[in-house]
Every structure is written in C-alpha cells, then in structure tokens.
Amino acid sequence: MQFKRPYIISGPCSAETEEQVIQTAQRLAATGKINLFRAGIWKPRSRPGQFEGIGIKGLPWLQQAKKITGLPIAVEVATANQVEQALQHDIDVLWIGARTTVNPFSVQEVANALQGVSIPVFIKNPINPDLELWIGALERVTKAGIKNIGLIHRGFSAYGNIQYRNAPMWHLAIEMKRRNPDLLFICDPSHICGRRDLLQSVAQKSIDLDYDGLMIESHINPDKALSDAKQQITPEKLNDLLNNIIWRNENIESEFYKTNLEKYRQQINHLDDELIDILAQRMKVAEQIGQFKKDNNITILQTNRWNEILEKIFEKGEQLGLSKEFLSQYFDAVHMESINHQNKIMNK
Ligand code: PEP
Ligand code: MN
C-alpha cells in the first residue's frame, strides 16, 4: 500500500449501525479527498458503562463500505483476538490506540499477533507525554516484521489543561518526527481538540509543520454520535475544512533555503505559543495563591520560597545549556508578573 501525500483518514469514532457506517463512507468518498476509511469497533473508554463499541458485528459493515466506495478500511486493535478478527475481515490498515501504546504488555501482544502478517500499522502516541513509550511501541511492531508503519500524533493528557482535550505538545511530536524521518507522520486534530471549532487551526498547524496527513473523525449526525460527539463533523464539513487548508509548497530547488528556514520559524512560533499558554497558566495559579494568602493574611513575598525556586531553575538550566544570567532575568520578570497578579487579587 502506497501512502500519497496528503494522506487523509476519516470515518466515525465508532461504528454504530450498518447504515451509519455505509452512509459516512459514501459521503466521505464523494469528497474525492479521502485515502482511508476508519471506524472504531472496540472502544477503550475511560469509564465503564459508556458505549464500548459494536464489536465484531461491525466488521462486515466496514467490508460492505469498502465494496461500495472502494476505500480501504482501518480499525483500532488492542488485543491478539482483535487483530485476528480484523485480518479475517479484510481490514487494510490497523492502528494502535493511545491507551494501548502506554502498555508494553498490550503492544507486545498485538505485535506477536502480527508476526508474519503484511499489513500497514499506525501507532498513536501514548496518552502520557513519554516519547520512550511511543518509540518502544514502534520497536515492538518493527520487530514483528511490519514494514509499513505510520505514526499518529493525537496529543497528550495534561491535568488542568483547559483549551485542548489532549495538549498537542508539538515539541514532542516534532522530536518523534525528527527521529523517524521516513515514517508517515499523521496528525489527529479530533482527539487533540475534543471540539469542532479548533479542528481547522490544529490541522493547519500540523500541515505547516510538514506532517504527511490528517486523521479526522466524521459522522453523519455528529451530535448523536455514541462516542466523541463534540469533536466529530459531517463529511461535508470535513470537505470544507480540507478546502480551507493552505497546503504549503513542497520543497523546490530554488526555494530550498527559504523552505527550511520557514520550517524552523514555524517551530519557533509554535513553541512561543506554548510558552505564552504556560505563562498564562502560571499566572492563574499565582492568582489562586493570592486568594489563599489574602484569606489567611499572609505576605505575598516569601523570600525562602523564591530562593528555593531559583536554585532549582539554575541547576536544571545548567544541565540544559541555559545561562544563569538569562534565567535570572527571565524568571525575575516572571516573578514580578506573578506578584502583580497576586497583588491585584489581594488588594481587590
Ligand atoms: C480513536 O481514534 O477513536 C481513539 C480511541 O483515539 P485515541 O487512541 O487517540 O484516544
Ligand atoms: Mn474517538
């Protein structure tokens, strides 16, 4: 199977009914922009009692969708049994979900079931921001003899994160891509955003960062979806989204330097964006501390605490090649801003 760029994967979070699967596939195929049809058959849910997927009953629906539209089909697998079922039903591509990538036992079980099988496998990043786990899963699947491997960036759980369902942490994905320049690298804005209104900008960011394609969930009736209702869009909305993407120029000889520079600049922009988000989060915490100090009549400045923070920062900074002079100026400014935020709360 050849992956042409941009490689677009779409389909419902979950297969729910035969009609829903086939209609979604038909309406996606009508856009002429889809390379792979996805649907979750077995759904790993954080809490019990939610819709856990239709199970093997749904696999023939996917086969039918393939027959009608000609689109190859993909499902998520987490156990050896699921791999076997998927292979028996002519599934073209398998993917390992984020909740599976975190568990080396599960990844190994899937890898063992794939021994001697020739099928493309996509590996989602683990839910926690740990590159080693992602790389470990890649190694296990590679050792099983799978040649055609793709990586899917779907963001990372971050406690207290407000804007996204799963924080993109672009720097981690960029590092994974840098280490595996030959693998297909796909962004999944649906699971990063968790909501429709952010999909376009996250999809654009990933394309600007030179990703090879996108996985975006679509449903014929998103609000009524049995899983991930808030993030799914209709096939027609997906078509609009794809039409609105600015596909950056591919490298051409004369533009070689410009294009490379642009890539670095985009990385800087994204990192700066994250810096601002993190600083804003820090100030929110400072305000909560301000409230606590006000309620308990404590002074804002606690010199010992500030010395302790600075010591830690200098130690870590030294290991990472950041000068003490820079860190001291930078954190003085951060500290002052933090004091101002606390002050505002205390003297409100
Ligand atoms: C999914 O693709 O529907 C899914 C469960 O995603 P993730 O593994 O990224 O949570
Ligand atoms: Mn989903």
XYZ file of C-alpha atoms and ligand atoms in Angstrom:
359
model
C 0.000 0.000 0.000
C 1.415 3.372 -1.028
C 0.800 6.487 1.037
C 0.423 9.536 -1.139
C 0.676 12.961 0.426
C -1.525 14.482 1.830
C -2.838 11.247 3.267
C -6.337 11.784 4.677
C -8.029 9.325 7.034
C -11.612 9.808 8.136
C -14.661 7.989 9.408
C -16.652 7.789 12.618
C -15.110 7.478 16.050
C -17.249 4.332 16.405
C -19.150 2.097 14.018
C -22.700 2.249 15.379
C -25.070 0.885 12.744
C -24.630 -0.536 9.259
C -26.449 2.430 7.770
C -24.273 4.961 9.636
C -21.054 3.236 8.524
C -22.046 2.956 4.872
C -23.533 6.433 4.606
C -20.493 8.023 6.225
C -18.185 6.145 3.866
C -20.256 7.135 0.814
C -20.385 10.807 1.759
C -16.666 10.808 2.511
C -15.868 9.083 -0.767
C -17.934 11.736 -2.567
C -15.416 14.402 -1.463
C -12.757 12.634 -3.501
C -10.204 13.557 -0.838
C -10.178 10.514 1.448
C -7.462 7.851 1.339
C -8.580 5.592 4.195
C -11.885 4.970 5.966
C -11.647 4.486 9.737
C -14.144 3.260 12.335
C -13.681 2.104 15.921
C -15.093 -1.384 16.527
C -13.749 -1.918 20.029
C -13.691 1.311 22.036
C -11.414 1.761 25.043
C -13.426 4.059 27.329
C -12.074 5.790 30.401
C -15.196 4.996 32.424
C -17.300 1.791 32.388
C -20.915 1.906 31.314
C -20.256 4.014 28.205
C -20.620 2.694 24.645
C -17.756 0.219 24.278
C -18.074 -0.403 20.565
C -20.286 -2.609 18.442
C -17.726 -5.469 18.331
C -17.155 -7.974 15.512
C -20.706 -7.500 14.276
C -19.471 -4.203 12.787
C -16.618 -5.665 10.736
C -18.840 -6.841 7.838
C -20.305 -3.314 7.690
C -16.813 -1.997 7.005
C -16.266 -4.663 4.349
C -19.510 -3.544 2.761
C -18.438 0.110 2.894
C -15.198 -0.848 1.154
C -17.092 -2.772 -1.509
C -19.393 0.146 -2.249
C -16.866 3.015 -2.124
C -13.563 1.343 -2.938
C -11.988 2.990 0.111
C -9.551 0.839 2.111
C -10.627 0.373 5.729
C -8.918 0.695 9.121
C -9.763 -0.264 12.702
C -8.100 0.091 16.103
C -6.760 -3.102 17.680
C -5.652 -3.653 21.259
C -5.572 -7.450 21.670
C -4.421 -10.507 19.701
C -8.029 -11.569 19.258
C -8.956 -8.216 17.748
C -6.020 -8.468 15.320
C -7.236 -11.908 14.215
C -10.823 -10.729 13.770
C -9.685 -7.688 11.783
C -7.481 -9.795 9.498
C -10.303 -12.279 8.893
C -12.487 -9.392 7.721
C -10.054 -7.950 5.170
C -9.193 -4.826 7.129
C -6.471 -2.969 5.182
C -4.784 -0.967 7.938
C -4.618 -1.423 11.720
C -3.911 1.229 14.270
C -2.809 1.011 17.888
C -4.648 3.495 20.091
C -3.167 5.887 22.633
C -4.437 3.859 25.587
C -2.697 0.783 24.201
C 0.615 2.413 23.297
C 1.123 3.183 27.009
C 1.117 -0.520 27.887
C 4.098 -2.598 26.699
C 2.248 -5.864 27.529
C -0.619 -4.938 25.213
C 1.661 -3.627 22.469
C 3.686 -6.845 22.641
C 0.523 -8.953 22.432
C -0.567 -7.065 19.312
C 2.953 -7.297 17.858
C 3.031 -11.076 18.436
C -0.294 -11.446 16.641
C 1.194 -9.513 13.706
C 4.198 -11.829 13.241
C 4.372 -12.904 9.618
C 1.483 -10.656 8.591
C 1.885 -7.992 5.947
C -0.355 -5.055 6.797
C 0.305 -1.355 7.456
C 0.131 -0.422 11.144
C -0.256 3.094 12.520
C 0.832 3.815 16.073
C -0.747 6.622 18.045
C 1.292 8.470 20.648
C 0.754 7.245 24.240
C -1.680 9.304 26.323
C 1.107 10.478 28.631
C 3.904 12.676 27.305
C 6.563 9.957 27.200
C 8.452 9.581 23.941
C 10.106 6.354 25.124
C 6.749 4.538 25.177
C 5.957 5.682 21.650
C 9.396 4.603 20.457
C 9.049 1.312 22.363
C 5.783 0.528 20.575
C 7.415 1.374 17.247
C 10.288 -1.002 18.044
C 7.940 -3.834 19.052
C 5.883 -3.532 15.875
C 9.033 -3.233 13.741
C 10.496 -6.361 15.370
C 7.311 -8.247 14.479
C 8.307 -7.718 10.847
C 5.817 -4.986 9.956
C 7.369 -2.859 7.209
C 4.726 -0.254 6.600
C 4.401 1.836 9.755
C 2.851 5.240 10.340
C 2.816 7.458 13.415
C -0.230 9.384 14.593
C 0.066 12.432 16.837
C -3.160 12.753 18.886
C -1.955 14.857 21.799
C -1.194 14.071 25.440
C -3.225 14.122 28.644
C -2.334 17.096 30.776
C -4.054 17.710 34.069
C -5.597 21.147 34.275
C -5.194 21.746 30.565
C -8.100 23.932 29.516
C -8.017 24.636 25.823
C -7.499 21.168 24.385
C -8.803 17.719 25.234
C -5.236 16.479 24.781
C -2.407 19.001 24.795
C -0.608 18.845 21.436
C 2.868 19.335 22.941
C 4.142 19.907 19.412
C 7.753 19.755 20.539
C 7.377 16.050 21.440
C 5.810 15.211 18.094
C 8.468 17.227 16.275
C 11.162 15.244 18.091
C 9.476 11.930 17.176
C 9.272 13.030 13.538
C 12.891 14.143 13.579
C 13.960 10.714 14.824
C 11.838 8.870 12.242
C 12.048 10.978 9.104
C 10.999 8.138 6.794
C 7.752 7.176 8.524
C 4.360 8.525 7.535
C 3.530 11.188 10.124
C -0.154 11.954 10.638
C -1.922 14.465 12.892
C -5.231 13.617 14.595
C -6.777 17.024 15.363
C -10.033 15.366 16.554
C -8.504 13.851 19.676
C -6.205 16.825 20.287
C -9.069 19.337 20.194
C -12.029 17.396 21.567
C -14.195 20.119 19.995
C -15.059 21.117 16.459
C -14.142 24.791 16.498
C -10.422 24.148 16.965
C -10.011 21.458 14.301
C -9.156 23.801 11.427
C -6.344 25.622 13.204
C -4.756 22.470 14.616
C -4.960 20.747 11.234
C -3.296 23.776 9.628
C -0.563 23.832 12.267
C 0.303 20.230 11.549
C 0.409 20.804 7.805
C 2.610 23.852 8.405
C 4.880 21.557 10.410
C 5.204 19.339 7.355
C 3.067 16.420 8.559
C 2.102 13.957 5.834
C -1.617 13.918 6.511
C -4.578 14.017 8.861
C -6.931 11.685 10.717
C -10.204 13.475 11.454
C -13.377 11.841 12.775
C -16.601 12.276 10.834
C -20.181 11.220 11.479
C -23.425 11.673 9.564
C -25.068 13.039 12.711
C -22.229 14.223 14.971
C -24.393 15.441 17.868
C -25.969 11.998 18.158
C -22.684 10.070 17.996
C -22.323 7.376 20.666
C -18.705 8.406 21.340
C -16.747 11.648 20.928
C -19.830 13.574 19.795
C -18.312 17.013 20.479
C -15.369 16.563 18.135
C -16.960 14.847 15.139
C -18.012 16.699 11.999
C -20.079 15.717 8.962
C -18.256 14.524 5.831
C -19.279 17.780 4.125
C -17.771 19.890 6.931
C -14.604 17.834 6.600
C -14.576 18.646 2.909
C -14.794 22.381 3.775
C -12.022 22.018 6.324
C -9.759 20.356 3.771
C -10.585 23.009 1.178
C -9.589 25.718 3.658
C -6.201 24.220 4.454
C -3.285 26.056 2.941
C -1.109 23.296 1.547
C 2.377 24.730 1.717
C 4.647 24.454 -1.289
C 6.724 21.363 -1.492
C 10.493 21.793 -1.486
C 11.719 23.037 -4.840
C 15.405 23.524 -5.557
C 15.463 27.301 -5.711
C 13.322 27.548 -2.583
C 15.366 25.059 -0.633
C 16.794 27.504 1.911
C 13.627 29.514 2.259
C 11.548 26.413 2.886
C 13.913 25.081 5.504
C 14.066 28.392 7.276
C 10.285 28.553 7.241
C 10.099 25.165 8.958
C 12.291 26.380 11.819
C 10.329 29.584 12.076
C 7.087 27.647 12.344
C 8.600 25.558 15.130
C 9.660 28.746 16.932
C 6.165 30.187 16.527
C 4.545 27.082 17.976
C 6.964 26.922 20.890
C 6.410 30.606 21.647
C 2.673 29.968 21.554
C 3.142 27.228 24.120
C 5.356 29.474 26.263
C 2.603 32.062 26.408
C -0.018 29.431 27.262
C 2.165 28.089 30.052
C 2.900 31.577 31.400
C -0.823 32.329 31.441
C -1.445 29.076 33.329
C 1.277 30.018 35.816
C -0.367 33.378 36.457
C -3.732 31.694 37.064
C -2.097 29.594 39.766
C -0.460 32.726 41.199
C -3.907 34.285 41.478
C -5.185 31.278 43.389
C -2.225 31.580 45.736
C -3.038 35.276 46.070
C -6.573 34.418 47.141
C -5.298 31.886 49.672
C -2.786 34.360 51.120
C -5.464 37.034 51.334
C -7.877 34.709 53.145
C -5.149 33.732 55.603
C -3.484 37.115 55.899
C -0.017 36.041 54.679
C 2.505 38.317 52.920
C 2.962 37.927 49.162
C 6.717 37.636 49.143
C 8.150 34.559 50.802
C 11.903 35.015 50.299
C 12.872 31.441 51.204
C 10.422 30.031 48.721
C 11.739 32.275 45.944
C 15.351 31.293 46.662
C 14.347 27.654 46.546
C 12.690 28.139 43.128
C 15.721 29.987 41.723
C 18.145 27.329 42.911
C 16.186 24.586 41.179
C 15.917 26.621 37.986
C 19.654 27.355 37.819
C 20.513 23.721 38.427
C 18.208 22.461 35.706
C 19.154 25.308 33.366
C 22.822 24.461 33.638
C 22.136 20.867 32.584
C 20.150 22.129 29.599
C 22.705 24.686 28.451
C 20.827 27.832 29.539
C 22.924 30.594 31.080
C 22.351 31.705 34.669
C 22.240 35.300 33.513
C 19.416 34.646 31.072
C 17.436 32.531 33.527
C 17.811 35.085 36.264
C 16.483 37.907 34.056
C 13.707 35.772 32.640
C 12.478 34.467 35.986
C 12.744 37.852 37.653
C 10.294 39.103 35.057
C 8.040 36.062 35.549
C 8.211 36.523 39.311
C 7.330 40.215 39.092
C 4.358 39.496 36.862
C 3.271 36.801 39.298
C 3.499 39.227 42.220
C 1.439 41.767 40.277
C -1.264 39.161 39.659
C -1.309 38.217 43.355
C -1.334 41.858 44.314
C -4.372 42.543 42.194
C -6.251 39.736 43.951
C -5.127 40.688 47.455
C -5.969 44.352 47.148
C -9.130 43.965 45.150
C -9.995 6.878 18.295
O -9.259 7.094 17.324
O -11.209 6.829 18.236
C -9.348 6.754 19.608
C -9.852 5.994 20.570
O -8.276 7.534 19.702
P -7.106 7.615 20.791
O -6.485 6.273 20.852
O -6.235 8.649 20.181
O -7.740 8.065 22.073
Mn -12.670 8.945 19.020
